[in-house]
Short mmCIF file of C-alpha atoms and ligand atoms in Angstrom, two decimals:
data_model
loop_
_atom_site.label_atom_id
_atom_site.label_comp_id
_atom_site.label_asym_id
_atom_site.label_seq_id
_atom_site.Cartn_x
_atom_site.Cartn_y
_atom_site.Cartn_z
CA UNK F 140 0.41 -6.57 41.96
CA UNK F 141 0.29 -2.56 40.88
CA UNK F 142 -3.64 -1.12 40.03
CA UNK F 143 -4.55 -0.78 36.50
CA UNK F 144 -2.98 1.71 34.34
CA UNK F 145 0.54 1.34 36.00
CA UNK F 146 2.22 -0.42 32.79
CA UNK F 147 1.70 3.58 31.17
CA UNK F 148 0.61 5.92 34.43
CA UNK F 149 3.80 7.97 35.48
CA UNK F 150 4.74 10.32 38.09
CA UNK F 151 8.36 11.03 36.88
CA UNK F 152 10.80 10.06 34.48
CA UNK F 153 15.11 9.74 34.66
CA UNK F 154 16.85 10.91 31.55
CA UNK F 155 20.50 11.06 30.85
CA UNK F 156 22.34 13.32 28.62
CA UNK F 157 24.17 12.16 25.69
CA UNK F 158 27.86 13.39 25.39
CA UNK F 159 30.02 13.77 22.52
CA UNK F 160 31.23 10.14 22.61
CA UNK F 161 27.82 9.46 21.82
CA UNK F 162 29.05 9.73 17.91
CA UNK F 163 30.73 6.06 18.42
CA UNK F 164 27.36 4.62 19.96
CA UNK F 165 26.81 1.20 18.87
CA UNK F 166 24.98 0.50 15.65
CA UNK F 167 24.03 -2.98 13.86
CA UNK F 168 24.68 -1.07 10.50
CA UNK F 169 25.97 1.91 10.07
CA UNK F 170 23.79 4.30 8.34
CA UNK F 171 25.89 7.37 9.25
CA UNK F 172 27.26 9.36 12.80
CA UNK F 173 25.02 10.79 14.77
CA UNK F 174 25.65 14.62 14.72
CA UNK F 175 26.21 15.90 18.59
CA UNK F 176 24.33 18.86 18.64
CA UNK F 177 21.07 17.51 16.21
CA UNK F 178 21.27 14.25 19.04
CA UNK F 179 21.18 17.39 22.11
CA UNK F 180 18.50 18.94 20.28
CA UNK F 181 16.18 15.80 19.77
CA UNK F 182 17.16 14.90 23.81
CA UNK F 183 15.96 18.16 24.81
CA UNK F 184 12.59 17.88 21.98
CA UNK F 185 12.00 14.26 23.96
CA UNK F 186 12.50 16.43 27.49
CA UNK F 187 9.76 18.52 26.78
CA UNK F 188 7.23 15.82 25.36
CA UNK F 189 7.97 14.00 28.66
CA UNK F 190 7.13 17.22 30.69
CA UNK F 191 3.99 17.77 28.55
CA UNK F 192 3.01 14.64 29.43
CA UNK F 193 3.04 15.76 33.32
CA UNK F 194 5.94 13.52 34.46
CA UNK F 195 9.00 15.45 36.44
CA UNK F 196 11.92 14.93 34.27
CA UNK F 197 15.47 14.50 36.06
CA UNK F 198 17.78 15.18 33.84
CA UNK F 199 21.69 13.46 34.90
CA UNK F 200 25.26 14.16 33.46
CA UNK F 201 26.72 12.73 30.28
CA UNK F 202 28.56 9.90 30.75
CA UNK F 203 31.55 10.38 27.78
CA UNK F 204 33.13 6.56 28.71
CA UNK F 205 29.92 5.57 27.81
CA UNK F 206 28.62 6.74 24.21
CA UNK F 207 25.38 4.73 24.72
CA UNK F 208 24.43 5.50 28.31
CA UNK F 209 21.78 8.14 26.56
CA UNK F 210 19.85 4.72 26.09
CA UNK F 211 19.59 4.56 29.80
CA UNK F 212 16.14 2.37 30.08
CA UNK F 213 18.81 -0.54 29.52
CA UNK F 214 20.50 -0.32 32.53
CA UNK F 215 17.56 -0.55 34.67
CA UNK F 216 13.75 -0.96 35.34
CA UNK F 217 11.45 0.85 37.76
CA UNK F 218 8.85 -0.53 40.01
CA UNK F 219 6.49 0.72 42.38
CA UNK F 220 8.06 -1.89 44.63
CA UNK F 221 11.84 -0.33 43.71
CA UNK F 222 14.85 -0.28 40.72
CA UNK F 223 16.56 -3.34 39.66
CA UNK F 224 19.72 -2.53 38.34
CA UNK F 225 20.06 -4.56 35.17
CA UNK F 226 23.27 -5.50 32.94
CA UNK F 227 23.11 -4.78 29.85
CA UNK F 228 24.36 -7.47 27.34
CA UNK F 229 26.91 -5.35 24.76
CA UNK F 230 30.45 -5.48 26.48
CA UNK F 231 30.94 -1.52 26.40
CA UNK F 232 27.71 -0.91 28.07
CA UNK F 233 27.79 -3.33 30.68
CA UNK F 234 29.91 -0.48 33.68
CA UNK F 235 26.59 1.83 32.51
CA UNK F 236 24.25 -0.14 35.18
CA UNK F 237 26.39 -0.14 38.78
CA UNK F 238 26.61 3.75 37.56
CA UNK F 239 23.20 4.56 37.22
CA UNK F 240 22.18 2.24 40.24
CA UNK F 241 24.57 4.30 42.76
CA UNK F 242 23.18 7.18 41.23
CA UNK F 243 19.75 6.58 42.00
CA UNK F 244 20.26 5.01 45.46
CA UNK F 245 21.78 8.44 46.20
CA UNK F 246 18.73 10.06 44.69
CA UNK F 247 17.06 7.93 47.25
CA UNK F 248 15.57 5.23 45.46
CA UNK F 249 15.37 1.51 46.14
CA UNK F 250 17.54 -0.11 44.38
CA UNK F 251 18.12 -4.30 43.91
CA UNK F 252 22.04 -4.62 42.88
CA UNK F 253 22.60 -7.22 40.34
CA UNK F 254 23.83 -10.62 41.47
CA UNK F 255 23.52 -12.77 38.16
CA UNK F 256 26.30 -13.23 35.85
CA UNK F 257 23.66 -13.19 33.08
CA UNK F 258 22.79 -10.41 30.60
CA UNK F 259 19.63 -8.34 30.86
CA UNK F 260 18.78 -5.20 28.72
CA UNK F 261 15.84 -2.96 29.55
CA UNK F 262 14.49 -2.92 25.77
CA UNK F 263 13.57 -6.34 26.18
CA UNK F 264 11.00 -5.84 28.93
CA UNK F 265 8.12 -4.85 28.38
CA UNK F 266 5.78 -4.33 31.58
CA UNK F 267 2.56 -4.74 30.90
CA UNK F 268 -0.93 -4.50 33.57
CA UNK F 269 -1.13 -8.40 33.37
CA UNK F 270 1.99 -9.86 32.44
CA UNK F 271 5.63 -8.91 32.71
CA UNK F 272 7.42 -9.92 28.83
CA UNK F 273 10.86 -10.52 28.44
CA UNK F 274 12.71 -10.87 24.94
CA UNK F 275 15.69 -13.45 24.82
CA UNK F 276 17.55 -11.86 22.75
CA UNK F 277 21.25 -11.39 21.45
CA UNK F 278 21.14 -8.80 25.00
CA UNK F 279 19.04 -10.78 26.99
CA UNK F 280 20.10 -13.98 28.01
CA UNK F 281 18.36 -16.86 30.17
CA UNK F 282 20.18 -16.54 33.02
CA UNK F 283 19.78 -13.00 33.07
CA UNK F 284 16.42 -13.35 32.90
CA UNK F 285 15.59 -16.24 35.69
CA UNK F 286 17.05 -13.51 38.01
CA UNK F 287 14.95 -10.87 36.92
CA UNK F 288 12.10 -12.91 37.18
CA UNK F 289 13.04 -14.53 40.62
CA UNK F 290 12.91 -10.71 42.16
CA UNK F 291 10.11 -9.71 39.92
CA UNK F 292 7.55 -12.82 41.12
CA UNK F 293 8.68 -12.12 44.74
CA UNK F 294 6.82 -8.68 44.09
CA UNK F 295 3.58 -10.54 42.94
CA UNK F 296 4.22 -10.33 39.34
CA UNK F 297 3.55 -12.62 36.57
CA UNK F 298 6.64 -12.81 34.38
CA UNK F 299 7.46 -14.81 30.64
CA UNK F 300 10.40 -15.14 28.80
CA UNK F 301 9.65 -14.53 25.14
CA UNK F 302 11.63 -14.23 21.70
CA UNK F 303 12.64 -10.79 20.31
CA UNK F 304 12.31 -11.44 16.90
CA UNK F 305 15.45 -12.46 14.92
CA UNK F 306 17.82 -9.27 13.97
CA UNK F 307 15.80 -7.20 16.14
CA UNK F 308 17.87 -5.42 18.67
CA UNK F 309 15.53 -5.62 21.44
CA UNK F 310 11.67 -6.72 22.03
CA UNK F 311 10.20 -3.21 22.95
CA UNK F 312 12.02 -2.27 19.17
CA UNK F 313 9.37 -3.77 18.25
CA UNK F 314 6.37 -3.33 20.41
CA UNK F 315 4.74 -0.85 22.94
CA UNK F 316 2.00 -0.77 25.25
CA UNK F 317 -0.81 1.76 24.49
CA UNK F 318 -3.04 0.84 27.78
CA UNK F 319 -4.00 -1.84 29.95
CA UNK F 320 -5.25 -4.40 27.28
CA UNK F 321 -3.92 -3.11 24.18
CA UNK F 322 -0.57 -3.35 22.27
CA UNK F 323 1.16 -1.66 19.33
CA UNK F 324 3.15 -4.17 17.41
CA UNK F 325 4.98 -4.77 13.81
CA UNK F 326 3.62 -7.25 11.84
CA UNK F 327 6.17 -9.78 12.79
CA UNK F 328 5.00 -9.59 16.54
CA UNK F 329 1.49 -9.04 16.22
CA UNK F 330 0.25 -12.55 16.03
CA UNK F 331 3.29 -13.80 19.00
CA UNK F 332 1.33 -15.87 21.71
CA UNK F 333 2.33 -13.72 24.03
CA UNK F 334 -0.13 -11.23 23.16
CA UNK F 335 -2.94 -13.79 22.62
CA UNK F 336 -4.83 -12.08 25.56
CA UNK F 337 -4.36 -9.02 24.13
CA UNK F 338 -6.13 -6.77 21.31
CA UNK F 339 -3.08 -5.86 19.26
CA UNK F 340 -2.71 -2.76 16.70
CA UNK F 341 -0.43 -3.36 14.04
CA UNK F 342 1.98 -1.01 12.72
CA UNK F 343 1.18 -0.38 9.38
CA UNK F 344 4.48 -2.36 6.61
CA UNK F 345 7.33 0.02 6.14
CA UNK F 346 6.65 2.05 9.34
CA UNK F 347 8.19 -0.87 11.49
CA UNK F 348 10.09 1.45 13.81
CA UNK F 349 6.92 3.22 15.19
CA UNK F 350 6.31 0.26 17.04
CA UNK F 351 8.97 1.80 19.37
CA UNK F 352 6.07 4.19 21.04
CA UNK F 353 5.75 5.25 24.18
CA UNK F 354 2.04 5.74 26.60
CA UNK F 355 2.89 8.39 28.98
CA UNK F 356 -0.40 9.46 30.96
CA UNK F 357 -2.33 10.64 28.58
CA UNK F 358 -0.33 11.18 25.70
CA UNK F 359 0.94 8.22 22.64
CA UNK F 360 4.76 9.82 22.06
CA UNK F 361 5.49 8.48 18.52
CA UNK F 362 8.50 8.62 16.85
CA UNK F 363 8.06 11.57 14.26
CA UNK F 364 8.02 10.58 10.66
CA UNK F 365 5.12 7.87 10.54
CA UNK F 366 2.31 9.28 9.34
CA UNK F 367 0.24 6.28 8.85
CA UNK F 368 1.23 4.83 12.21
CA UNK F 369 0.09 8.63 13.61
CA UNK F 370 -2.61 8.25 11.66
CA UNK F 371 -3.68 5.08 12.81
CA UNK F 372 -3.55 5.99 16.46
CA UNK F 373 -5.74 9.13 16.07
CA UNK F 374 -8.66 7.09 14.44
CA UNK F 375 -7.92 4.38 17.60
CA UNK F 376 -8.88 7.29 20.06
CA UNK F 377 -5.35 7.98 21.06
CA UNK F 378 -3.72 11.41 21.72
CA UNK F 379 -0.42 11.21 19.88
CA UNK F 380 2.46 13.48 19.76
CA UNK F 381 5.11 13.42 17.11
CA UNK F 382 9.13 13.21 18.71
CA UNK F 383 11.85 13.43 16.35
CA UNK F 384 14.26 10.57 17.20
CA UNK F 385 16.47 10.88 13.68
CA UNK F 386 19.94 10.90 15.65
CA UNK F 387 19.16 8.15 17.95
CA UNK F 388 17.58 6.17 15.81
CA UNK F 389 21.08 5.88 13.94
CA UNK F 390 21.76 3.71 16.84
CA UNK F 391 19.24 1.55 16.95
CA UNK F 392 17.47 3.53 20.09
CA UNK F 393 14.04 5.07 19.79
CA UNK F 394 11.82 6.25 22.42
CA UNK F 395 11.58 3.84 25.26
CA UNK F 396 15.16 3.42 25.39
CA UNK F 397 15.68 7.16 26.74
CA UNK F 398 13.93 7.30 29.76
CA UNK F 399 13.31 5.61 33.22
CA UNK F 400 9.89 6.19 33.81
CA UNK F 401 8.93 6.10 37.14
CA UNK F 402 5.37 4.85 37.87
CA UNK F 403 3.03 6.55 40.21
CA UNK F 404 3.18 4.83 43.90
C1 CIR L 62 22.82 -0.16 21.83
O1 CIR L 62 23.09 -0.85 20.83
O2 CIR L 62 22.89 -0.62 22.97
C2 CIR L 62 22.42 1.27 21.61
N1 CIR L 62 23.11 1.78 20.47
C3 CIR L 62 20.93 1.39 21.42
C4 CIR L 62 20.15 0.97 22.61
C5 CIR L 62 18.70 1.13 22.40
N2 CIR L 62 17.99 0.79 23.57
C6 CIR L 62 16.77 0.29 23.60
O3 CIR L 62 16.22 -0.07 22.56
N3 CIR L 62 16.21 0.07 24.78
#
């Protein structure tokens, strides 16, 4: 098992850069295209926060056959122990992960291939000190899960299957982790089992998608445009700083779903 503090301490983080396609990402409703250069603009804003928080950004190529492969904590998870490559559950996404995974074998990282048939997203795991939580979910399937979990509890860790709440994309849409025994969650989540042993801060009604933070280091990265989330956070003793995540947030992706981050070893 990884020392306290890994679920949020980071030495490095994997980005990927959204191409043009990116305009026919995948939305449940469609509240409008996401504008190209705003969507660069915002990935390069999000660049910088990550930098700011001390982590060594890698930035990798657009990937135009895939106009959600910006979202690229979906296609796998990192480890001290190494990089599962995952496989993601929407049809057009599911090529992203055997990409990414040669990629970062040739980077030099250890990588698991996938060998299940099942479907497993990255935004429904959320890696916690304690526990490892994943979200069944319309991504996430069981099978997909029971061979995460098989490789993950070979590495020591504790793992549970849990339910991303109904028309919720994915679990960490919901949830973050803000340090080893506290949570941010929406209201819906807050009181889930899961996070019995856990003190939970709940995102304040009508902010919902601020639940989508991320703990880098030192630094709370919140989605920009929640003040009483950001305000919440301050009086809680965190440092916070504001990202602007209009664009992909037209696709249902927020923070999280933009980076790898790769925990200190
Ligand atoms: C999708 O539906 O797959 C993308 N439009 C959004 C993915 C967001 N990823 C995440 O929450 N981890």
């Amino acid at each position: 098992m990884s020392p306290a503090g890994f679920a949020y301490r980071f030495a490095a983080a994997i980005v990927r850069n959204p191409g043009r396609s990116v305009a026919g990402g995948i939305r449940a409703v469609d509240l409008g295209t996401p504008d190209f250069e705003r969507f660069r603009l915002e990935h390069a804003k999000y660049v910088r926060a990550l930098e700011r928080a001390k982590l060594q950004v890698t930035v990798l190529s657009e990937l135009e056959a895939y106009p959600d492969s910006v979202f690229i904590e979906d296609a796998a998870l990192c480890l001290p122990e190494g990089v599962v490559e995952l496989r993601p559950g929407a049809p057009s996404r599911t090529g992203e992960a055997g990409l990414l995974a040669g990629t970062l074998a040739g980077l030099g990282y250890d990588v698991i291939r996938c060998e299940s048939d099942g479907y497993i997203d990255g935004g429904d795991i959320l890696v916690t000190d304690t526990v490892i939580l994943v979200g069944l979910s319309a991504r996430t399937d069981l099978s997909g899960f029971e061979w995460l979990k098989s490789i993950l509890e070979s590495w020591g860790y504790t793992v549970q299957a849990v339910r991303t709440p109904d028309r919720v994309l994915h679990f960490k849409s919901d949830c973050s982790v803000l340090d080893s025994h506290t949570v941010l969650a929406t209201e819906r989540l807050s009181g889930a089992e899961c996070f019995a042993s856990f003190r939970v801060l709940t995102v304040p009604r009508g902010e919902e998608a601020a639940a989508n933070s991320i703990r880098v280091n030192d630094t709370v990265l919140v989605p920009a445009g929640y003040p009483a989330t950001a305000e919440l956070l301050v009086r809680e003793g965190y440092a916070i700083e504001p990202v602007p995540v209009s664009q992909p947030s037209l696709l249902d992706g927020g923070l999280s779903c933009m980076s790898l981050r790769l925990p200190v070893t």
